[in-house]
Every structure is written in C-alpha cells, then in structure tokens.
Amino acid sequence: MKTLYLDLSMGAAGDMLAAALFSLTDRKDHILQSINSLPLPGLEANLLQGEKCGIRGLRYQVLIHGREEEEQEHEHGHHHHSSLGDIRQLISSCPLPETVIHDALEVYRLLAQAESKVHGQPVEQIHFHEVGSLDAVADILSVCLLIHELAPERICASPVHVGSGTVRCAHGLLPVPAPATAELLRGIPCYSGEIKGELCTPTGAALLKYFVQDFGPLPLTRPEHIGCGLGSRDFPQANCLRAFLGEQGEEAVELSCNVDDMSGEAVGFALEQLMAQGALDACWESLGMKKGRPGLRLTVLCTPEDREKMLSLIFRHTSTIGVRETLCRRYILRREKGYVQSPYGPVSVKRSSGYGVEKSKPEYEQLKSLALEAGITLDQARDLVDKFS
C-alpha cells in the first residue's frame, strides 16, 4: 500500500506541508507552473533550497504582489477579511482537477466550522481574517494538488507538536494553540513542549484534519522517497516537516483449522462462502493427521476488522471445533485494470506495480476466448497480447 507518513515533531503549517510534499515528486517544475498559473492576483510561488540545524530541505515561498508573509504571522497578523462564499468562488475558478478543487473547498469548510464554533456565529456569516488571505489559499491549493499528484493510498502522521506560549492574532493575544487550531485538532493526538511559538497553524491543522487517516509512530514502511519541508522561523530544534512515501504492509489475520471429516464438495462450498463474504484469500492443503488419517488444513486470510465474521463462517460451514489465529502483515502490489487492443478486439489486462516491480497479465477467460476465436494455442494468444501491450 502506497503510504505517506508526516513527521509533525515541529508542528504543521501550510507552507511546510507543501514544501515537504514538493520534495517527494520529480515533477516540481510542472506543479509549480500549475500553481503560478492560478487566477490569484499577484501570485508568485517559488521553491528555495535551505537548511535548518544542518538539515537541508525545501522552503515554499509564496509572494503576493512581490511580498512574502510568513504563515505564522499572516495567519494572525492582519485584518484582510474574506467570507466563505468569497473563498469558494476563488477556489472554484482555478483550472485544477475536480478532486483538487473539492479537497480545497472541504479544507476551508473545516476552517469555517472551527471559526464558527469559536466565535459563535453561523458558518456562512464567518469572515476569515488571516486564513482567507491569498497566500493561505495558495498553500491549501498547493497541498491538495501535490497529494493528488502523489496519490497515496493511505496518509498517516505522528502526533502534532503545537508549540507553547502565546500568539498575536487579529483578535489580540491568544494562547497556543489558538482557539481555531485547538478546535480543528479535536480528536487528534497533540502535545505541547518547551519551544515557544505557534508550531501548528489553523491552515496546517485543517489540512491534517482532512487528509490524515491515522496518527501514531512511523509504521513498518519501505520508504522510497523522503522529503523535508522547512519553516521560515529558526528554533533550537530544526524547524522542518519530514515526509516519507513508500510501501507499507497491511495488517492481516490468518485463521486456520484442521478437519478430517468433510467431503471435497463441502470444503469447496466453505471456501466459496468465505471469499464471497470478504476474505482476502482462502485455500486448503492436504495433510496427515493423528492415527494416520488423511485430512486437510483450511486457511483464511482476512482483515482484523473481519476476524469475527470469518470465524463465524468457518464454524458454520466446516466441521471444526477450533480455529488458530496468526497476526501477520500482507504486502501487495498496486493493481489496476487496463485493455490491450489486439487484432481480435480488446483484451482486459491486470497491471500491478510497486517495490520497483511492474507486472501485467491478461485475463484468462478473455485470453481463452481469443485463442479459440483465432484457432491458436493459449501461449500464442498470450504472446499476441504481449506484442500489442
């Protein structure tokens, strides 16, 4: 499973998230050009090489009419007002994929809900101060576009370091995390520390709330790309957000039992029922049992969530009175379906990739039909499909 993991030991801000994600892609120039072509007045986005406490990385710089406003300041330092309707109209006018537009609008919806709860006003009456500014819009659109380009199947992150002390905003001096940030982090593991300052901004919190599925330690992963996004401020600890993109094994449960008093038809029926109800895999193998009796072992692979359902099905459709469980990890290639145009029409092909490997295999039934129609062997039909792949 293609997994993106975010190290939030120095919090999260929109520009740092964007910079870290930029570090993971080979299409930096293309994506940056897409961002700079957005209909945001005076927008100029740049990627700058930098260093924090000896760690090199990228900094994402957004200029509006030639002026840069650090997110930690512009999120809380001036009084530009934008309504949710203004933001929706601005984002919807951008020539970006529908998924990106949808994601950006949802992030702002979360921001509006947080502001609404903090200020006690209806969502549609909320007027954003800092997070409505153009550079914040650019940060959110950039992160949404980069996640669309990287296309991780799962996004997880460490607990969020929010910083400590106070921060000055449009409403005055507020404790860290600011009220809207705290509201957005509801239900998300977070902590304070010795570093004085706002490490997690409302923009960063909203992006995490929307995209991250799980918070915890770095899971067992094979990183293929590692990125580092730098913040604009200097702290005693390296002010950076690291991102890891790689393949992660899925947790799986293996259930097995031995039986010696079932017919082949009954075992086949049990396997069919297990697969139909969501088993990841199911099979049987012959074995010799006590007193020299022949028997078989039934093995079922399922997700942890389906454990109870699979146990019930095994007990219902087999003669066993006991089942063994083994917890394991399942590593799979990404799979998608495609088609190959042959002289005899389209043939469905299963493609899989990951771990530096790419494979393709035509669907057996269609390969069989092609062989029968063309009067050739199955191997010849396979060679014909490979020729046009």
Tab-separated table of N, CA, C and O in Angstrom, residues 110-153:
chain	number	residue	atom	x	y	z
A	110	LEU	N	-13.856	22.961	6.871
A	110	LEU	CA	-13.414	22.634	8.225
A	110	LEU	C	-12.957	23.892	8.966
A	110	LEU	O	-13.260	24.072	10.150
A	111	LEU	N	-12.237	24.754	8.265
A	111	LEU	CA	-11.804	26.010	8.875
A	111	LEU	C	-13.002	26.859	9.291
A	111	LEU	O	-13.033	27.432	10.390
A	112	ALA	N	-13.997	26.937	8.405
A	112	ALA	CA	-15.192	27.736	8.695
A	112	ALA	C	-15.952	27.169	9.889
A	112	ALA	O	-16.444	27.911	10.743
A	113	GLN	N	-16.057	25.848	9.979
A	113	GLN	CA	-16.752	25.230	11.104
A	113	GLN	C	-16.037	25.521	12.423
A	113	GLN	O	-16.682	25.775	13.441
A	114	ALA	N	-14.699	25.482	12.382
A	114	ALA	CA	-13.928	25.773	13.590
A	114	ALA	C	-14.121	27.229	14.015
A	114	ALA	O	-14.352	27.520	15.195
A	115	GLU	N	-14.029	28.159	13.048
A	115	GLU	CA	-14.220	29.579	13.352
A	115	GLU	C	-15.644	29.829	13.864
A	115	GLU	O	-15.865	30.634	14.780
A	116	SER	N	-16.603	29.130	13.275
A	116	SER	CA	-17.993	29.283	13.680
A	116	SER	C	-18.188	28.890	15.139
A	116	SER	O	-18.854	29.594	15.907
A	117	LYS	N	-17.574	27.772	15.525
A	117	LYS	CA	-17.729	27.312	16.901
A	117	LYS	C	-17.019	28.247	17.876
A	117	LYS	O	-17.543	28.552	18.963
A	118	VAL	N	-15.826	28.712	17.480
A	118	VAL	CA	-15.047	29.580	18.368
A	118	VAL	C	-15.741	30.924	18.584
A	118	VAL	O	-15.790	31.453	19.699
A	119	HIS	N	-16.314	31.494	17.506
A	119	HIS	CA	-16.890	32.840	17.573
A	119	HIS	C	-18.406	32.848	17.769
A	119	HIS	O	-19.007	33.918	17.892
A	120	GLY	N	-19.012	31.652	17.756
A	120	GLY	CA	-20.447	31.577	17.994
A	120	GLY	C	-21.286	32.199	16.900
A	120	GLY	O	-22.326	32.798	17.172
A	121	GLN	N	-20.846	32.055	15.645
A	121	GLN	CA	-21.581	32.596	14.504
A	121	GLN	C	-21.878	31.487	13.501
A	121	GLN	O	-21.127	30.510	13.412
A	122	PRO	N	-22.963	31.625	12.703
A	122	PRO	CA	-23.242	30.640	11.650
A	122	PRO	C	-22.091	30.578	10.656
A	122	PRO	O	-21.414	31.589	10.408
A	123	VAL	N	-21.884	29.414	10.082
A	123	VAL	CA	-20.766	29.207	9.157
A	123	VAL	C	-20.766	30.219	8.023
A	123	VAL	O	-19.734	30.802	7.681
A	124	GLU	N	-21.932	30.466	7.428
A	124	GLU	CA	-21.981	31.357	6.265
A	124	GLU	C	-21.721	32.816	6.637
A	124	GLU	O	-21.468	33.639	5.763
A	125	GLN	N	-21.776	33.135	7.918
A	125	GLN	CA	-21.508	34.514	8.335
A	125	GLN	C	-20.067	34.714	8.790
A	125	GLN	O	-19.675	35.825	9.146
A	126	ILE	N	-19.278	33.626	8.773
A	126	ILE	CA	-17.881	33.722	9.188
A	126	ILE	C	-17.083	34.518	8.162
A	126	ILE	O	-17.195	34.296	6.949
A	127	HIS	N	-16.300	35.452	8.638
A	127	HIS	CA	-15.370	36.191	7.783
A	127	HIS	C	-13.954	35.869	8.244
A	127	HIS	O	-13.571	36.168	9.374
A	128	PHE	N	-13.217	35.194	7.364
A	128	PHE	CA	-11.854	34.822	7.701
A	128	PHE	C	-10.977	36.066	7.762
A	128	PHE	O	-11.093	36.968	6.946
A	129	HIS	N	-10.081	36.071	8.725
A	129	HIS	CA	-9.106	37.153	8.807
A	129	HIS	C	-7.838	36.685	8.090
A	129	HIS	O	-7.657	36.920	6.906
A	130	GLU	N	-6.998	35.938	8.803
A	130	GLU	CA	-5.705	35.577	8.258
A	130	GLU	C	-5.776	34.435	7.236
A	130	GLU	O	-5.134	34.482	6.200
A	131	VAL	N	-6.560	33.383	7.538
A	131	VAL	CA	-6.561	32.225	6.652
A	131	VAL	C	-7.344	32.487	5.370
A	131	VAL	O	-7.414	31.621	4.506
A	132	GLY	N	-7.919	33.661	5.233
A	132	GLY	CA	-8.586	33.996	3.988
A	132	GLY	C	-7.664	34.691	3.011
A	132	GLY	O	-8.042	34.950	1.876
A	133	SER	N	-6.431	34.989	3.434
A	133	SER	CA	-5.518	35.719	2.561
A	133	SER	C	-5.046	34.833	1.413
A	133	SER	O	-5.077	33.606	1.491
A	134	LEU	N	-4.577	35.477	0.342
A	134	LEU	CA	-4.269	34.763	-0.888
A	134	LEU	C	-3.146	33.748	-0.722
A	134	LEU	O	-3.148	32.697	-1.356
A	135	ASP	N	-2.142	34.067	0.113
A	135	ASP	CA	-1.055	33.105	0.259
A	135	ASP	C	-1.520	31.842	0.986
A	135	ASP	O	-1.045	30.744	0.703
A	136	ALA	N	-2.480	31.976	1.905
A	136	ALA	CA	-3.037	30.790	2.563
A	136	ALA	C	-3.845	29.963	1.569
A	136	ALA	O	-3.790	28.723	1.588
A	137	VAL	N	-4.597	30.627	0.684
A	137	VAL	CA	-5.323	29.914	-0.372
A	137	VAL	C	-4.342	29.160	-1.258
A	137	VAL	O	-4.566	27.991	-1.621
A	138	ALA	N	-3.235	29.826	-1.594
A	138	ALA	CA	-2.215	29.188	-2.434
A	138	ALA	C	-1.617	27.972	-1.725
A	138	ALA	O	-1.385	26.926	-2.350
A	139	ASP	N	-1.349	28.083	-0.415
A	139	ASP	CA	-0.799	26.945	0.343
A	139	ASP	C	-1.755	25.761	0.319
A	139	ASP	O	-1.347	24.619	0.081
A	140	ILE	N	-3.027	26.021	0.564
A	140	ILE	CA	-4.011	24.934	0.613
A	140	ILE	C	-4.180	24.286	-0.760
A	140	ILE	O	-4.189	23.052	-0.881
A	141	LEU	N	-4.288	25.087	-1.797
A	141	LEU	CA	-4.404	24.532	-3.148
A	141	LEU	C	-3.150	23.740	-3.513
A	141	LEU	O	-3.235	22.693	-4.167
A	142	SER	N	-1.992	24.227	-3.097
A	142	SER	CA	-0.737	23.538	-3.413
A	142	SER	C	-0.687	22.166	-2.748
A	142	SER	O	-0.326	21.166	-3.390
A	143	VAL	N	-1.042	22.099	-1.463
A	143	VAL	CA	-1.027	20.819	-0.762
A	143	VAL	C	-2.028	19.849	-1.389
A	143	VAL	O	-1.722	18.675	-1.625
A	144	CYS	N	-3.219	20.333	-1.709
A	144	CYS	CA	-4.238	19.471	-2.328
A	144	CYS	C	-3.777	18.959	-3.685
A	144	CYS	O	-3.980	17.786	-4.028
A	145	LEU	N	-3.126	19.828	-4.469
A	145	LEU	CA	-2.635	19.417	-5.787
A	145	LEU	C	-1.504	18.404	-5.652
A	145	LEU	O	-1.453	17.414	-6.392
A	146	LEU	N	-0.604	18.610	-4.706
A	146	LEU	CA	0.522	17.696	-4.532
A	146	LEU	C	0.059	16.324	-4.055
A	146	LEU	O	0.567	15.289	-4.504
A	147	ILE	N	-0.910	16.286	-3.171
A	147	ILE	CA	-1.441	14.990	-2.727
A	147	ILE	C	-2.145	14.289	-3.880
A	147	ILE	O	-2.050	13.062	-4.042
A	148	HIS	N	-2.824	15.057	-4.719
A	148	HIS	CA	-3.449	14.478	-5.916
A	148	HIS	C	-2.383	13.878	-6.831
A	148	HIS	O	-2.575	12.785	-7.395
A	149	GLU	N	-1.265	14.570	-6.992
A	149	GLU	CA	-0.187	14.096	-7.871
A	149	GLU	C	0.509	12.874	-7.272
A	149	GLU	O	0.804	11.914	-7.984
A	150	LEU	N	0.782	12.880	-5.978
A	150	LEU	CA	1.478	11.768	-5.341
A	150	LEU	C	0.576	10.547	-5.177
A	150	LEU	O	1.049	9.414	-5.157
A	151	ALA	N	-0.714	10.785	-5.028
A	151	ALA	CA	-1.747	9.735	-4.955
A	151	ALA	C	-1.441	8.642	-3.939
A	151	ALA	O	-1.468	7.450	-4.259
A	152	PRO	N	-1.177	8.989	-2.669
A	152	PRO	CA	-1.001	7.935	-1.664
A	152	PRO	C	-2.325	7.247	-1.376
A	152	PRO	O	-3.381	7.870	-1.412
A	153	GLU	N	-2.261	5.971	-1.083
A	153	GLU	CA	-3.465	5.221	-0.729
A	153	GLU	C	-3.807	5.389	0.747
A	153	GLU	O	-4.945	5.172	1.150
